[in-house]
CSV table of C-alpha atoms in Angstrom, one decimal:
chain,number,residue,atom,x,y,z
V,263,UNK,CA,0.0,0.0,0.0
V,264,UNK,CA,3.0,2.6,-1.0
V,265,UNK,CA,2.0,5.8,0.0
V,266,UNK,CA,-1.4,4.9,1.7
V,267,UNK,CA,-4.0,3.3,0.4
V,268,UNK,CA,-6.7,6.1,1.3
V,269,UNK,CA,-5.0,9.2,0.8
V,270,UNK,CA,-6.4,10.3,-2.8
V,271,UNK,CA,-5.1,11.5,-5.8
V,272,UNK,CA,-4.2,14.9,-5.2
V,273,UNK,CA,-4.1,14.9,-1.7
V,274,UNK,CA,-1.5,17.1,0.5
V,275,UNK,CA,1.7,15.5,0.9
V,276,UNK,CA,1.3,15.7,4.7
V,277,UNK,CA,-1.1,13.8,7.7
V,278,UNK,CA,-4.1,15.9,7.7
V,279,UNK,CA,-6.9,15.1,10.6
V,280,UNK,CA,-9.2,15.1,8.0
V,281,UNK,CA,-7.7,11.9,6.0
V,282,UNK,CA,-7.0,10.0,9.2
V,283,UNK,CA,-10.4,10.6,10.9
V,284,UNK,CA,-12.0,8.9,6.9
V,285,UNK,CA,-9.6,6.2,7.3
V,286,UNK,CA,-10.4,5.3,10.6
V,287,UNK,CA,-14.0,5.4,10.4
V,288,UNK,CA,-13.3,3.3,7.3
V,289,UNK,CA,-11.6,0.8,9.1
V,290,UNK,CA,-14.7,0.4,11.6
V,291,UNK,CA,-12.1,2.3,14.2
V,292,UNK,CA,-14.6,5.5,15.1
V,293,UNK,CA,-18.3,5.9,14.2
V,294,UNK,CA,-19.7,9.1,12.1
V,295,UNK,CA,-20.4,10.6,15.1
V,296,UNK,CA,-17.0,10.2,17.0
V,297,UNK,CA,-15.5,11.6,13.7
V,298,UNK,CA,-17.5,14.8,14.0
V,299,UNK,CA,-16.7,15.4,17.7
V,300,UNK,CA,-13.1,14.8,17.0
V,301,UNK,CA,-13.2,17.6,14.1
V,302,UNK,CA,-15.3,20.3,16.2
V,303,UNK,CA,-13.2,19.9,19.6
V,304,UNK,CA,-9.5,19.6,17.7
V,305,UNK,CA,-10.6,23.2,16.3
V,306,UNK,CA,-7.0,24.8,15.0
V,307,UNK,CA,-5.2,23.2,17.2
V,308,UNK,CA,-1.7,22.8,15.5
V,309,UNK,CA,-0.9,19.2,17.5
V,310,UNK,CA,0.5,16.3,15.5
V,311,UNK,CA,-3.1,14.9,13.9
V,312,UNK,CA,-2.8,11.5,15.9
V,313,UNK,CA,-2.3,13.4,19.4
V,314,UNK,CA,-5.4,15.0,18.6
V,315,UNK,CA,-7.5,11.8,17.9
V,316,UNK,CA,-5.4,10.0,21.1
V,317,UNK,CA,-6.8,13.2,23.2
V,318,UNK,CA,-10.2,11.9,23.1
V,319,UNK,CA,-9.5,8.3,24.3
V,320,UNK,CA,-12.0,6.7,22.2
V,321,UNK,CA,-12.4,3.2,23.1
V,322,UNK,CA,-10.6,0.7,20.8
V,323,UNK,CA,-14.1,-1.2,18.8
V,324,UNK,CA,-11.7,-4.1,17.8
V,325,UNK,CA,-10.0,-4.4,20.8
V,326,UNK,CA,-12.5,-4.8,23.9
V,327,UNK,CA,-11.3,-2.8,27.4
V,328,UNK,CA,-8.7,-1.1,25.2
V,329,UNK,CA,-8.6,2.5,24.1
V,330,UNK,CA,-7.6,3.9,20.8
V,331,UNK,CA,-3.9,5.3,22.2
V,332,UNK,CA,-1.5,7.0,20.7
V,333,UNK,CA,0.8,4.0,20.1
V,334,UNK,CA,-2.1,2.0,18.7
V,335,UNK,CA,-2.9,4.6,16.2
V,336,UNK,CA,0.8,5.0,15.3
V,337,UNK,CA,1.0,0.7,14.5
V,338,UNK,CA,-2.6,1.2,12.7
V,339,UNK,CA,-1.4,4.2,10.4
V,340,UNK,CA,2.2,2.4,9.8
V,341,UNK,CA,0.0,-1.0,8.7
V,342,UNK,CA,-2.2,1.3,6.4
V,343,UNK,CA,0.8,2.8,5.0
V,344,UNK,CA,2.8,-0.2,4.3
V,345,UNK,CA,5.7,1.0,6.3
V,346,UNK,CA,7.3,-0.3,8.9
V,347,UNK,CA,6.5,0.3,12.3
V,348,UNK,CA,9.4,1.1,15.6
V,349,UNK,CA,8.4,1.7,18.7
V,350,UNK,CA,11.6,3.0,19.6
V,351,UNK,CA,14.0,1.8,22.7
V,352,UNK,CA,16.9,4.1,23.3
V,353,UNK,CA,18.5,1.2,24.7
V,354,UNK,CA,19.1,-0.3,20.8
V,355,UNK,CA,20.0,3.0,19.7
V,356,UNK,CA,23.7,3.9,18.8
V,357,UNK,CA,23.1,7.7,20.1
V,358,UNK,CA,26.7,8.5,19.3
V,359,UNK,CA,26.8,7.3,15.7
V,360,UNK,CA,23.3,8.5,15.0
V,361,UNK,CA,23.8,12.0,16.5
V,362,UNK,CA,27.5,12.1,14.8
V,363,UNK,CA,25.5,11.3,11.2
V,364,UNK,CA,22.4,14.0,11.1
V,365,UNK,CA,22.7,17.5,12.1
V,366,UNK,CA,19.9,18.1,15.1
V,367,UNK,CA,18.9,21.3,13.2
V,368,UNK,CA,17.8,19.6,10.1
V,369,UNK,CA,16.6,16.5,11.5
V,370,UNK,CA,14.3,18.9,14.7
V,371,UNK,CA,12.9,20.7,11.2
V,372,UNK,CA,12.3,17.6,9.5
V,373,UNK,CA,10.5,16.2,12.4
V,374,UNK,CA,12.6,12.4,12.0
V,375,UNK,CA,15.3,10.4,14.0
V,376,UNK,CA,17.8,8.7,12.7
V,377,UNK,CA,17.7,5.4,14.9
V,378,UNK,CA,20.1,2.8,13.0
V,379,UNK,CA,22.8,2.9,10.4
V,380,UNK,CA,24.9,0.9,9.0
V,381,UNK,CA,27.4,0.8,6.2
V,382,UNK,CA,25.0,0.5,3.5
V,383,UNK,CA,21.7,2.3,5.7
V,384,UNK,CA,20.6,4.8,7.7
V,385,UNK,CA,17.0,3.6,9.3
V,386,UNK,CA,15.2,7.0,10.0
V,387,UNK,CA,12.1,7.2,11.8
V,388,UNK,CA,9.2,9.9,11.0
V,389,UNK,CA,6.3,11.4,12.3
V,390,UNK,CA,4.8,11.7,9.3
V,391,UNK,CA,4.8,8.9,6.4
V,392,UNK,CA,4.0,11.3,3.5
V,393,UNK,CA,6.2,14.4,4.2
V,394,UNK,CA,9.6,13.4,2.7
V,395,UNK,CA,11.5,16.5,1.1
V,396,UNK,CA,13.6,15.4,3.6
V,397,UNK,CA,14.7,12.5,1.7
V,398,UNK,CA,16.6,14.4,-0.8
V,399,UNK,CA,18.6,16.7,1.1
V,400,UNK,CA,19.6,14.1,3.6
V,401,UNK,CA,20.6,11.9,0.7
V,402,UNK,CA,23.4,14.5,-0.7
V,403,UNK,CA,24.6,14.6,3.4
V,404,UNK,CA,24.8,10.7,3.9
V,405,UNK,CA,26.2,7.8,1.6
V,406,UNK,CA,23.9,5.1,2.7
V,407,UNK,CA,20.7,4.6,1.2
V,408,UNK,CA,17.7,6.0,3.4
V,409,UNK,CA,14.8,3.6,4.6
V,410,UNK,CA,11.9,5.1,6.7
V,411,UNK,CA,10.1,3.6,9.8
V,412,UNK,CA,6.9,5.0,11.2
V,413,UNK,CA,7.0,6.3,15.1
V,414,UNK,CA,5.3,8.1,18.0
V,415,UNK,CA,5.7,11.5,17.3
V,416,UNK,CA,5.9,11.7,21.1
V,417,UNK,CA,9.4,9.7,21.2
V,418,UNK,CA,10.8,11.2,18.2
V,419,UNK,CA,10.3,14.9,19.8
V,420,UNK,CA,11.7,13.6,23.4
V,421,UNK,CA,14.8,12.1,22.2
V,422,UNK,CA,15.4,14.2,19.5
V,423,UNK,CA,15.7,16.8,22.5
V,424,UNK,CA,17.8,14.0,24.8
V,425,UNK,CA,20.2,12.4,21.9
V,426,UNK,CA,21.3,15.6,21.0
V,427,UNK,CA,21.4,17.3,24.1
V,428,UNK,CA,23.4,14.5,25.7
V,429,UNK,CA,26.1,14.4,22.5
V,430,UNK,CA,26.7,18.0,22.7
V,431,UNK,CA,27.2,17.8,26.4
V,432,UNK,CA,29.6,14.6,26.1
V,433,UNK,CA,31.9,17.3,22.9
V,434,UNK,CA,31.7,20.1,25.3
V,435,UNK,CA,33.2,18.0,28.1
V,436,UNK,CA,35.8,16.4,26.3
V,437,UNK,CA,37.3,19.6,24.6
V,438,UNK,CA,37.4,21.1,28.0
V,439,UNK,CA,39.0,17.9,29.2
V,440,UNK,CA,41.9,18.5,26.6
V,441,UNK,CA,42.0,22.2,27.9
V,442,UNK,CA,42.0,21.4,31.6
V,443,UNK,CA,46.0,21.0,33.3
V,444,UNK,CA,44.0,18.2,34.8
V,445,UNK,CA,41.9,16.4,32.8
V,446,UNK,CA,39.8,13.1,33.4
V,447,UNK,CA,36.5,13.0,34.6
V,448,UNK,CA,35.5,12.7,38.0
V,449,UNK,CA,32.7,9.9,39.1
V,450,UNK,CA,29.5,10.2,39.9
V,451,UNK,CA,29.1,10.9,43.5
V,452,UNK,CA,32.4,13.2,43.7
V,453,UNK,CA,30.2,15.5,40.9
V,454,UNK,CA,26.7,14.5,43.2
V,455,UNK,CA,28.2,16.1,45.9
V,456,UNK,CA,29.7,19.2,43.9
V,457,UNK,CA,26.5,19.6,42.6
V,458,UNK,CA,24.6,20.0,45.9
V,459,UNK,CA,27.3,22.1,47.2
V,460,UNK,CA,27.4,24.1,44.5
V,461,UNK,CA,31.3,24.3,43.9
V,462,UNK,CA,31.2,23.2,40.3
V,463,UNK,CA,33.8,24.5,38.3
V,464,UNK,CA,32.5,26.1,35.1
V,465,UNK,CA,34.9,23.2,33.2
V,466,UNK,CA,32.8,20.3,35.1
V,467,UNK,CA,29.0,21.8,33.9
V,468,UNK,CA,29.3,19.9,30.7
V,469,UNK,CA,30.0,16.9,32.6
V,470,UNK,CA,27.3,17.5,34.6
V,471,UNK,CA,24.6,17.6,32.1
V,472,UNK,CA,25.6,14.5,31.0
V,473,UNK,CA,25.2,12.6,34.7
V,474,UNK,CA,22.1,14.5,35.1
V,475,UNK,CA,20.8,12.6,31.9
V,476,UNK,CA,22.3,9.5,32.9
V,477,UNK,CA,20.3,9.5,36.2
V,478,UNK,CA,16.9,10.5,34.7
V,479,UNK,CA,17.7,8.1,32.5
V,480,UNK,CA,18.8,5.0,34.8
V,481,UNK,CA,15.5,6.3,36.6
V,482,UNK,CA,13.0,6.1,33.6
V,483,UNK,CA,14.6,2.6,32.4
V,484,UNK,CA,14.2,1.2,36.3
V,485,UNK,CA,17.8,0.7,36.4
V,486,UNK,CA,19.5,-1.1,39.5
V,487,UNK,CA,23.3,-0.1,38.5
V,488,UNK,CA,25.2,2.1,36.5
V,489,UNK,CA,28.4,1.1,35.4
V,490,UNK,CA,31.0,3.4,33.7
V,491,UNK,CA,33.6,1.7,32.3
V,492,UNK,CA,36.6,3.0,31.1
V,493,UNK,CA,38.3,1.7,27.4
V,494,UNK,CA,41.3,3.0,25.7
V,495,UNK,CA,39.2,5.0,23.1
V,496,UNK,CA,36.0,5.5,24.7
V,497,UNK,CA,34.2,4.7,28.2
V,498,UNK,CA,31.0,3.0,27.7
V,499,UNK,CA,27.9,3.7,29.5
V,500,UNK,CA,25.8,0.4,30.7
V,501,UNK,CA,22.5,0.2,32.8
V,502,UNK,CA,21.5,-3.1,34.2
V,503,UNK,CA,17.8,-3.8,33.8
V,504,UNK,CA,16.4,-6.7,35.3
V,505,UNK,CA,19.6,-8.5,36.2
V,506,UNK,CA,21.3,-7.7,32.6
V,507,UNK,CA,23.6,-5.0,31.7
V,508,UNK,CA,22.5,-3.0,28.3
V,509,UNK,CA,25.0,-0.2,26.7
V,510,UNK,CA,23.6,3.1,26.7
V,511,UNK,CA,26.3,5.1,26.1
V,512,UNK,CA,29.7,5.4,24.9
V,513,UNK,CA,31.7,8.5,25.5
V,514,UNK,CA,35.0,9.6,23.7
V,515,UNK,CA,38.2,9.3,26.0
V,516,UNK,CA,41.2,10.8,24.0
């Protein structure tokens, strides 16, 4: 069903509510009537056009007990689409490579995440299956060839903000690390307690932002440890979740 099987000839090369609310109603998702309260209350609202059928927590018709969420409505567009659908786990995501590949700029404008590459792809995941002049202008940055996934729109705008955030913060602390008579970073309680004392050096704010990440991080995932562990080239980041240690992280060292 390349390029969805109910969006029209002629149609805008973007989600509009409109489309969405016919092609759910089509697939026995909402009734006539649930379609006209969803139009009438979303008004102008400039939300993402599957937050604003999520926001009315319509029950689910085909799924009894179950309401018609935001993730559901992302797996029932990407199946209507024909594309691929990724909820996305920041756990299987290379944040340094991906960060390292896509400027955040273009990719916060473009609304996508880049969440996989490899020597011959880059996986990107989108909001929005039918805007894609993206495609070309990511294709003259990048040698691999460019395959799309579809995604909450929700996760794409949170780690798009915590990817990049997070690499800028690990670049800022290793250059002043190479500036610094001293060097090396220090471990996570010594900064802790810095913190809360408020004798950070200006040098160690970088460093900083990254810990505070981690933590909010190890916190959301239900982490029991952090390890940092130090390698010639790079120390890598790993969270153990339920009793098993996952990478999160791997920062530069030299």
């Amino acid at each position: 069903m390349e390029n969805g099987a109910y969006i029209k000839a002629g149609a805008p090369d973007r989600l509009e509510l409109s489309e969405l609310l016919g092609a759910l109603h089509e697939d026995g998702l909402l009734n006539a009537s649930q379609v006209r309260e969803t139009q009438i209350r979303s008004g102008n609202q400039v939300k993402h056009p599957l937050l604003l059928i999520a926001d009315r927590e319509w029950d689910d018709p085909k799924s009894p007990g179950r309401k018609l969420t935001l993730e559901r409505l992302c797996q029932w567009l990407a199946l209507r689409v024909g594309m691929p659908y990724l909820r996305i786990d920041p756990l299987n995501l290379e944040v340094t490579r991906i960060t390292a590949l896509v400027p955040y700029a273009y990719a916060a404008r473009a609304r996508i995440l880049p969440v996989r590459v490899t020597a011959t792809e880059l996986v990107v995941a989108v909001a929005d299956p039918y805007t894609r002049e993206w495609e070309a202008d990511l294709s003259r940055l990048v040698k691999q060839k460019i395959s799309r996934v579809m995604a909450n729109p929700l996760d794409i705008d949170r780690y798009l903000i915590e990817f990049y955030a997070l690499a800028r913060s690990v670049k800022s602390a290793e250059s002043e690390r190479k500036r610094s008579p001293v060097g090396g970073l220090q471990n996570l309680e010594q900064l802790t307690e810095l913190g809360r004392s408020g004798k950070l050096d200006a040098n160690d704010q970088h460093v900083v932002a990254i810990v505070d990440w981690l933590l909010q991080y190890a916190f959301d995932q239900r982490a029991s440890d952090i390890h940092l562990e130090p390698r010639r080239e790079a120390a890598q980041v790993r969270f153990r979740i339920d009793g098993v240690l996952h990478e999160v992280y791997q920062m530069p060292i030299g």
